[in-house]
Every structure is written in C-alpha cells, then in structure tokens.
Amino acid sequence: MRERIPQRIDYHRYTEQGVILDGVMSLAESDKDLLRLNDAIIENTGGISYHLEFDTDILGNRFVTGHIDAHVVLQCQRCMDNYKLDLNCNISIAFVQNDFEQKQAEASNYDIYWISKKELFDPRVLIEDELLLALPQIPMHPDSEIGKDCDVRVNFLDGDLLVDGTVTEDDVLSSENTDSNITKSEQNDEDNPFAILKQLKK
Ligand SMILES: [Zn+2]
C-alpha cells in the first residue's frame, strides 16, 4: 500500500536529513483534507502529485524545493461555463523563524514560510497554500478559447437583456441623457456602450 503523506513533520530534522517526499494525494484525501482548496474550485479531477525535497544550503537556509501538480475544474467568469485547468507549481521555500533568517532567505530568492523552531508542520498545508496561490484571481477560459469553448455572445443573447426586450431605444436615450459623463467622443458608435447591442441584434 502506498504511504500516505505525513501530517506532522519536524522541518529541522527533514531539512537536516535531506528527506524527499514524493507521492500522490488521492482524490479522497484531498476532498477530506484540503477544504480551503475545495472551496475555491468546482472540483478536483485527479490526485495531487507532489515532489518535495528538504535540504539546507551553505548559508544555513533550511528549505524545500520541488513541484506540486493538480488538475482542477473552475468556473469561467466570462461565460460561466466550467473549464479544466492544470496547476503546476514549482516551489522553492525557506523555513524562517526570525527576521535575520527571513532577510537571508529572501536574499537567496526563496519564498518564505514562517514557522517556530519546535513547531511541527503539516506539508498538506504547504501543498494547499501553493495550489491556492496558483489559482487565477479571476478564472477565465484562455483568450484562445473565446468564440469556441468560451462563447460569451451566446450567453449574452440568452440573458434577459435581449430576450425580454428590456433594453429599448428609449432606455438607451434616457440613459444617455442622465449620464452626465458622456463626452462627444463617446457619442459615436464605436465608443458607445450600446453599440454592441446593435451589432448583436443583426
Ligand atoms: Zn468562458
């Protein structure tokens, strides 16, 4: 049986001994243990693979390097359909417990992980943090999918705006009248925000 990822590790001992953690968190494990990640995504479609090498360097930095890979489903905020995204995180993180160690680690270009010396540390937290950082702030299909998988226009036309006919010429005119910020350049079709409605109606 495959060994499960440890839940409490002594980073001092791990970095001293050059321990390598290499494996896959199963879907069942991540569903149960990575609640913050689960909240941030629609679903996780496979195991989360990790390769974490603990070590020290000549300056005394205690660090972990490696990579974490996951496959998740997100909801595109442009067309509201779900889409798949591979998350591939390379990590290079130093454990620090005071300002001196922090400055030294930053000078060596490590990311920083604050920890107290005796604190046992859960590598699943690090894995989850890294995956959360790798998520896009606004999930969207890549631009290359616009008009294909990411069909914004179809969704727009399906929306109430046009189907219900709630936008009329009068609405457009009255909104133009009430909007004191409209300048002359915005009056031409190209810059008029309602010009796109005309195009879509064709
Ligand atoms: Zn989309």
PDB file of C-alpha atoms and ligand atoms in Angstrom:
ATOM      1  CA  MET A   1       0.000   0.000   0.000  1.00  0.00           C
ATOM      2  CA  ARG A   2       1.219   3.438  -0.871  1.00  0.00           C
ATOM      3  CA  GLU A   3       2.407   5.516   2.020  1.00  0.00           C
ATOM      4  CA  ARG A   4       0.254   8.493   2.914  1.00  0.00           C
ATOM      5  CA  ILE A   5       1.740  11.941   3.139  1.00  0.00           C
ATOM      6  CA  PRO A   6       2.887  12.617   6.724  1.00  0.00           C
ATOM      7  CA  GLN A   7       0.757  15.067   8.639  1.00  0.00           C
ATOM      8  CA  ARG A   8       3.263  16.347  11.195  1.00  0.00           C
ATOM      9  CA  ILE A   9       6.873  16.800  10.277  1.00  0.00           C
ATOM     10  CA  ASP A  10       9.841  18.323  12.039  1.00  0.00           C
ATOM     11  CA  TYR A  11      11.216  20.687   9.383  1.00  0.00           C
ATOM     12  CA  HIS A  12      14.532  20.900  11.235  1.00  0.00           C
ATOM     13  CA  ARG A  13      15.063  17.145  11.047  1.00  0.00           C
ATOM     14  CA  TYR A  14      13.703  16.892   7.490  1.00  0.00           C
ATOM     15  CA  THR A  15      16.000  19.598   6.157  1.00  0.00           C
ATOM     16  CA  GLU A  16      18.936  18.211   8.141  1.00  0.00           C
ATOM     17  CA  GLN A  17      18.439  14.717   6.730  1.00  0.00           C
ATOM     18  CA  GLY A  18      17.511  15.739   3.191  1.00  0.00           C
ATOM     19  CA  VAL A  19      14.204  13.922   3.251  1.00  0.00           C
ATOM     20  CA  ILE A  20      12.293  13.608  -0.019  1.00  0.00           C
ATOM     21  CA  LEU A  21       8.519  13.270  -0.060  1.00  0.00           C
ATOM     22  CA  ASP A  22       7.235  12.015  -3.369  1.00  0.00           C
ATOM     23  CA  GLY A  23       3.737  10.756  -3.984  1.00  0.00           C
ATOM     24  CA  VAL A  24       0.154  11.478  -4.850  1.00  0.00           C
ATOM     25  CA  MET A  25      -2.628  12.663  -2.606  1.00  0.00           C
ATOM     26  CA  SER A  26      -5.692  10.777  -3.702  1.00  0.00           C
ATOM     27  CA  LEU A  27      -8.966  12.492  -4.505  1.00  0.00           C
ATOM     28  CA  ALA A  28     -10.415  11.054  -1.315  1.00  0.00           C
ATOM     29  CA  GLU A  29      -7.554  12.539   0.704  1.00  0.00           C
ATOM     30  CA  SER A  30      -7.737  15.972  -0.870  1.00  0.00           C
ATOM     31  CA  ASP A  31     -11.543  16.055  -0.634  1.00  0.00           C
ATOM     32  CA  LYS A  32     -11.296  15.372   3.064  1.00  0.00           C
ATOM     33  CA  ASP A  33      -8.214  17.372   3.998  1.00  0.00           C
ATOM     34  CA  LEU A  34      -7.865  20.336   1.617  1.00  0.00           C
ATOM     35  CA  LEU A  35     -11.043  22.184   2.493  1.00  0.00           C
ATOM     36  CA  ARG A  36      -9.786  25.651   1.554  1.00  0.00           C
ATOM     37  CA  LEU A  37      -8.837  24.412  -1.891  1.00  0.00           C
ATOM     38  CA  ASN A  38     -12.153  22.620  -2.311  1.00  0.00           C
ATOM     39  CA  ASP A  39     -13.957  25.866  -1.509  1.00  0.00           C
ATOM     40  CA  ALA A  40     -12.024  27.708  -4.199  1.00  0.00           C
ATOM     41  CA  ILE A  41     -12.634  25.297  -7.076  1.00  0.00           C
ATOM     42  CA  ILE A  42     -15.568  23.482  -8.635  1.00  0.00           C
ATOM     43  CA  GLU A  43     -13.840  20.141  -8.363  1.00  0.00           C
ATOM     44  CA  ASN A  44     -10.549  18.371  -8.331  1.00  0.00           C
ATOM     45  CA  THR A  45     -10.361  15.850 -11.157  1.00  0.00           C
ATOM     46  CA  GLY A  46      -7.401  13.761 -10.101  1.00  0.00           C
ATOM     47  CA  GLY A  47      -4.817  13.105  -7.472  1.00  0.00           C
ATOM     48  CA  ILE A  48      -2.451  15.863  -6.430  1.00  0.00           C
ATOM     49  CA  SER A  49       1.106  14.809  -7.123  1.00  0.00           C
ATOM     50  CA  TYR A  50       3.933  16.252  -5.095  1.00  0.00           C
ATOM     51  CA  HIS A  51       7.688  16.031  -5.013  1.00  0.00           C
ATOM     52  CA  LEU A  52       9.220  17.845  -2.068  1.00  0.00           C
ATOM     53  CA  GLU A  53      12.947  17.842  -1.319  1.00  0.00           C
ATOM     54  CA  PHE A  54      14.035  19.168   2.043  1.00  0.00           C
ATOM     55  CA  ASP A  55      17.571  20.390   2.391  1.00  0.00           C
ATOM     56  CA  THR A  56      19.929  23.027   3.783  1.00  0.00           C
ATOM     57  CA  ASP A  57      22.348  25.225   1.871  1.00  0.00           C
ATOM     58  CA  ILE A  58      25.764  26.630   2.639  1.00  0.00           C
ATOM     59  CA  LEU A  59      24.266  29.805   4.115  1.00  0.00           C
ATOM     60  CA  GLY A  60      22.219  27.814   6.556  1.00  0.00           C
ATOM     61  CA  ASN A  61      18.883  28.281   4.840  1.00  0.00           C
ATOM     62  CA  ARG A  62      16.525  25.409   5.543  1.00  0.00           C
ATOM     63  CA  PHE A  63      14.358  24.956   2.530  1.00  0.00           C
ATOM     64  CA  VAL A  64      12.079  22.743   0.492  1.00  0.00           C
ATOM     65  CA  THR A  65      12.092  22.694  -3.297  1.00  0.00           C
ATOM     66  CA  GLY A  66      10.101  20.656  -5.775  1.00  0.00           C
ATOM     67  CA  HIS A  67       6.783  20.741  -7.520  1.00  0.00           C
ATOM     68  CA  ILE A  68       3.091  20.178  -6.979  1.00  0.00           C
ATOM     69  CA  ASP A  69       0.702  19.304  -9.779  1.00  0.00           C
ATOM     70  CA  ALA A  70      -3.076  19.180  -9.749  1.00  0.00           C
ATOM     71  CA  HIS A  71      -5.969  19.175 -12.208  1.00  0.00           C
ATOM     72  CA  VAL A  72      -8.955  21.257 -11.230  1.00  0.00           C
ATOM     73  CA  VAL A  73     -12.237  22.494 -12.684  1.00  0.00           C
ATOM     74  CA  LEU A  74     -13.030  26.194 -12.350  1.00  0.00           C
ATOM     75  CA  GLN A  75     -15.954  28.316 -13.442  1.00  0.00           C
ATOM     76  CA  CYS A  76     -15.151  30.793 -16.185  1.00  0.00           C
ATOM     77  CA  GLN A  77     -16.285  34.231 -15.063  1.00  0.00           C
ATOM     78  CA  ARG A  78     -16.742  35.352 -18.665  1.00  0.00           C
ATOM     79  CA  CYS A  79     -19.172  32.681 -19.911  1.00  0.00           C
ATOM     80  CA  MET A  80     -19.965  30.942 -16.587  1.00  0.00           C
ATOM     81  CA  ASP A  81     -19.194  27.518 -18.024  1.00  0.00           C
ATOM     82  CA  ASN A  82     -16.800  25.233 -16.200  1.00  0.00           C
ATOM     83  CA  TYR A  83     -13.352  24.593 -17.608  1.00  0.00           C
ATOM     84  CA  LYS A  84     -10.361  22.485 -16.698  1.00  0.00           C
ATOM     85  CA  LEU A  85      -7.071  23.914 -15.589  1.00  0.00           C
ATOM     86  CA  ASP A  86      -3.789  22.168 -14.802  1.00  0.00           C
ATOM     87  CA  LEU A  87      -1.954  23.667 -11.871  1.00  0.00           C
ATOM     88  CA  ASN A  88       1.798  23.136 -11.964  1.00  0.00           C
ATOM     89  CA  CYS A  89       3.636  24.809  -9.127  1.00  0.00           C
ATOM     90  CA  ASN A  90       7.374  24.890  -8.749  1.00  0.00           C
ATOM     91  CA  ILE A  91       8.261  25.653  -5.189  1.00  0.00           C
ATOM     92  CA  SER A  92      11.359  26.985  -3.527  1.00  0.00           C
ATOM     93  CA  ILE A  93      10.550  27.876   0.030  1.00  0.00           C
ATOM     94  CA  ALA A  94      12.735  28.572   3.050  1.00  0.00           C
ATOM     95  CA  PHE A  95      11.525  27.981   6.585  1.00  0.00           C
ATOM     96  CA  VAL A  96      12.272  31.010   8.706  1.00  0.00           C
ATOM     97  CA  GLN A  97      11.706  31.809  12.339  1.00  0.00           C
ATOM     98  CA  ASN A  98      13.124  35.319  12.710  1.00  0.00           C
ATOM     99  CA  ASP A  99      13.905  38.472  10.759  1.00  0.00           C
ATOM    100  CA  PHE A 100      17.527  37.516  10.211  1.00  0.00           C
ATOM    101  CA  GLU A 101      16.581  34.211   8.604  1.00  0.00           C
ATOM    102  CA  GLN A 102      13.903  35.936   6.580  1.00  0.00           C
ATOM    103  CA  LYS A 103      16.347  38.505   5.148  1.00  0.00           C
ATOM    104  CA  GLN A 104      18.882  35.819   4.329  1.00  0.00           C
ATOM    105  CA  ALA A 105      16.293  33.591   2.688  1.00  0.00           C
ATOM    106  CA  GLU A 106      14.934  36.465   0.624  1.00  0.00           C
ATOM    107  CA  ALA A 107      18.452  37.377  -0.471  1.00  0.00           C
ATOM    108  CA  SER A 108      18.754  33.783  -1.712  1.00  0.00           C
ATOM    109  CA  ASN A 109      15.460  34.157  -3.614  1.00  0.00           C
ATOM    110  CA  TYR A 110      13.421  31.729  -1.577  1.00  0.00           C
ATOM    111  CA  ASP A 111       9.772  32.228  -0.809  1.00  0.00           C
ATOM    112  CA  ILE A 112       9.211  32.465   2.917  1.00  0.00           C
ATOM    113  CA  TYR A 113       7.397  30.113   5.235  1.00  0.00           C
ATOM    114  CA  TRP A 114       7.193  31.367   8.831  1.00  0.00           C
ATOM    115  CA  ILE A 115       7.468  28.678  11.464  1.00  0.00           C
ATOM    116  CA  SER A 116       8.684  28.388  15.041  1.00  0.00           C
ATOM    117  CA  LYS A 117      11.562  26.061  15.755  1.00  0.00           C
ATOM    118  CA  LYS A 118       9.685  23.412  17.683  1.00  0.00           C
ATOM    119  CA  GLU A 119       6.559  23.665  15.592  1.00  0.00           C
ATOM    120  CA  LEU A 120       5.597  20.540  13.707  1.00  0.00           C
ATOM    121  CA  PHE A 121       4.463  21.354  10.268  1.00  0.00           C
ATOM    122  CA  ASP A 122       1.838  19.794   8.033  1.00  0.00           C
ATOM    123  CA  PRO A 123       3.106  19.506   4.435  1.00  0.00           C
ATOM    124  CA  ARG A 124      -0.501  19.349   3.241  1.00  0.00           C
ATOM    125  CA  VAL A 125      -0.888  22.979   4.339  1.00  0.00           C
ATOM    126  CA  LEU A 126       2.056  23.965   2.181  1.00  0.00           C
ATOM    127  CA  ILE A 127       0.656  21.997  -0.769  1.00  0.00           C
ATOM    128  CA  GLU A 128      -2.725  23.642  -0.341  1.00  0.00           C
ATOM    129  CA  ASP A 129      -1.227  27.131   0.023  1.00  0.00           C
ATOM    130  CA  GLU A 130       0.775  26.705  -3.158  1.00  0.00           C
ATOM    131  CA  LEU A 131      -2.214  25.462  -5.160  1.00  0.00           C
ATOM    132  CA  LEU A 132      -4.350  28.338  -3.897  1.00  0.00           C
ATOM    133  CA  LEU A 133      -1.644  30.806  -4.942  1.00  0.00           C
ATOM    134  CA  ALA A 134      -1.553  29.216  -8.385  1.00  0.00           C
ATOM    135  CA  LEU A 135      -5.273  29.709  -8.975  1.00  0.00           C
ATOM    136  CA  PRO A 136      -6.155  32.643 -11.226  1.00  0.00           C
ATOM    137  CA  GLN A 137      -7.726  35.576  -9.375  1.00  0.00           C
ATOM    138  CA  ILE A 138     -10.492  35.698 -11.955  1.00  0.00           C
ATOM    139  CA  PRO A 139     -10.937  32.260 -13.533  1.00  0.00           C
ATOM    140  CA  MET A 140     -11.483  32.527 -17.268  1.00  0.00           C
ATOM    141  CA  HIS A 141     -11.083  30.349 -20.342  1.00  0.00           C
ATOM    142  CA  PRO A 142      -7.846  31.275 -22.092  1.00  0.00           C
ATOM    143  CA  ASP A 143      -8.331  34.021 -24.680  1.00  0.00           C
ATOM    144  CA  SER A 144      -7.695  31.498 -27.442  1.00  0.00           C
ATOM    145  CA  GLU A 145     -10.979  29.790 -26.491  1.00  0.00           C
ATOM    146  CA  ILE A 146     -13.138  32.885 -26.930  1.00  0.00           C
ATOM    147  CA  GLY A 147     -15.771  32.135 -29.538  1.00  0.00           C
ATOM    148  CA  LYS A 148     -15.165  28.396 -29.134  1.00  0.00           C
ATOM    149  CA  ASP A 149     -15.423  26.951 -25.643  1.00  0.00           C
ATOM    150  CA  CYS A 150     -15.850  30.397 -24.198  1.00  0.00           C
ATOM    151  CA  ASP A 151     -18.902  31.567 -26.099  1.00  0.00           C
ATOM    152  CA  VAL A 152     -19.671  34.852 -24.428  1.00  0.00           C
ATOM    153  CA  ARG A 153     -22.032  36.020 -27.159  1.00  0.00           C
ATOM    154  CA  VAL A 154     -24.387  33.067 -26.896  1.00  0.00           C
ATOM    155  CA  ASN A 155     -24.707  33.541 -23.175  1.00  0.00           C
ATOM    156  CA  PHE A 156     -25.236  37.227 -23.581  1.00  0.00           C
ATOM    157  CA  LEU A 157     -28.035  36.658 -26.063  1.00  0.00           C
ATOM    158  CA  ASP A 158     -29.602  34.067 -23.786  1.00  0.00           C
ATOM    159  CA  GLY A 159     -29.693  36.601 -20.998  1.00  0.00           C
ATOM    160  CA  ASP A 160     -32.713  38.686 -20.035  1.00  0.00           C
ATOM    161  CA  LEU A 161     -31.290  41.796 -21.592  1.00  0.00           C
ATOM    162  CA  LEU A 162     -32.193  40.952 -25.168  1.00  0.00           C
ATOM    163  CA  VAL A 163     -34.681  38.104 -24.823  1.00  0.00           C
ATOM    164  CA  ASP A 164     -37.025  40.183 -22.709  1.00  0.00           C
ATOM    165  CA  GLY A 165     -36.529  43.227 -24.870  1.00  0.00           C
ATOM    166  CA  THR A 166     -35.917  45.202 -21.729  1.00  0.00           C
ATOM    167  CA  VAL A 167     -33.495  47.485 -23.478  1.00  0.00           C
ATOM    168  CA  THR A 168     -35.355  49.792 -25.813  1.00  0.00           C
ATOM    169  CA  GLU A 169     -34.319  52.806 -27.797  1.00  0.00           C
ATOM    170  CA  ASP A 170     -35.931  54.916 -25.086  1.00  0.00           C
ATOM    171  CA  ASP A 171     -33.820  53.261 -22.427  1.00  0.00           C
ATOM    172  CA  VAL A 172     -30.751  53.982 -24.437  1.00  0.00           C
ATOM    173  CA  LEU A 173     -31.762  57.594 -24.973  1.00  0.00           C
ATOM    174  CA  SER A 174     -32.732  58.201 -21.361  1.00  0.00           C
ATOM    175  CA  SER A 175     -29.550  56.652 -20.084  1.00  0.00           C
ATOM    176  CA  GLU A 176     -27.611  58.895 -22.404  1.00  0.00           C
ATOM    177  CA  ASN A 177     -29.491  61.900 -21.065  1.00  0.00           C
ATOM    178  CA  THR A 178     -28.905  61.060 -17.450  1.00  0.00           C
ATOM    179  CA  ASP A 179     -25.293  60.191 -17.878  1.00  0.00           C
ATOM    180  CA  SER A 180     -23.501  63.471 -17.412  1.00  0.00           C
ATOM    181  CA  ASN A 181     -20.127  61.881 -18.029  1.00  0.00           C
ATOM    182  CA  ILE A 182     -20.804  61.248 -21.676  1.00  0.00           C
ATOM    183  CA  THR A 183     -18.480  63.259 -23.835  1.00  0.00           C
ATOM    184  CA  LYS A 184     -18.632  63.926 -27.514  1.00  0.00           C
ATOM    185  CA  SER A 185     -16.208  61.195 -28.431  1.00  0.00           C
ATOM    186  CA  GLU A 186     -18.450  58.674 -26.698  1.00  0.00           C
ATOM    187  CA  GLN A 187     -21.395  59.602 -28.870  1.00  0.00           C
ATOM    188  CA  ASN A 188     -20.101  57.834 -31.938  1.00  0.00           C
ATOM    189  CA  ASP A 189     -20.973  54.207 -32.452  1.00  0.00           C
ATOM    190  CA  GLU A 190     -17.532  52.862 -31.805  1.00  0.00           C
ATOM    191  CA  ASP A 191     -17.322  54.135 -28.263  1.00  0.00           C
ATOM    192  CA  ASN A 192     -21.000  53.973 -27.413  1.00  0.00           C
ATOM    193  CA  PRO A 193     -21.518  51.168 -24.909  1.00  0.00           C
ATOM    194  CA  PHE A 194     -24.826  50.374 -26.572  1.00  0.00           C
ATOM    195  CA  ALA A 195     -23.291  49.992 -29.992  1.00  0.00           C
ATOM    196  CA  ILE A 196     -22.557  46.400 -29.163  1.00  0.00           C
ATOM    197  CA  LEU A 197     -26.277  45.776 -28.711  1.00  0.00           C
ATOM    198  CA  LYS A 198     -26.911  46.999 -32.236  1.00  0.00           C
ATOM    199  CA  GLN A 199     -24.286  44.648 -33.565  1.00  0.00           C
ATOM    200  CA  LEU A 200     -25.699  41.704 -31.655  1.00  0.00           C
ATOM    201  CA  LYS A 201     -29.215  42.365 -32.906  1.00  0.00           C
ATOM    202  CA  LYS A 202     -28.136  41.895 -36.514  1.00  0.00           C
TER     203      LYS A 202
HETATM  204 ZN    ZN B   1     -15.509  31.036 -20.721  1.00  0.00          ZN
END
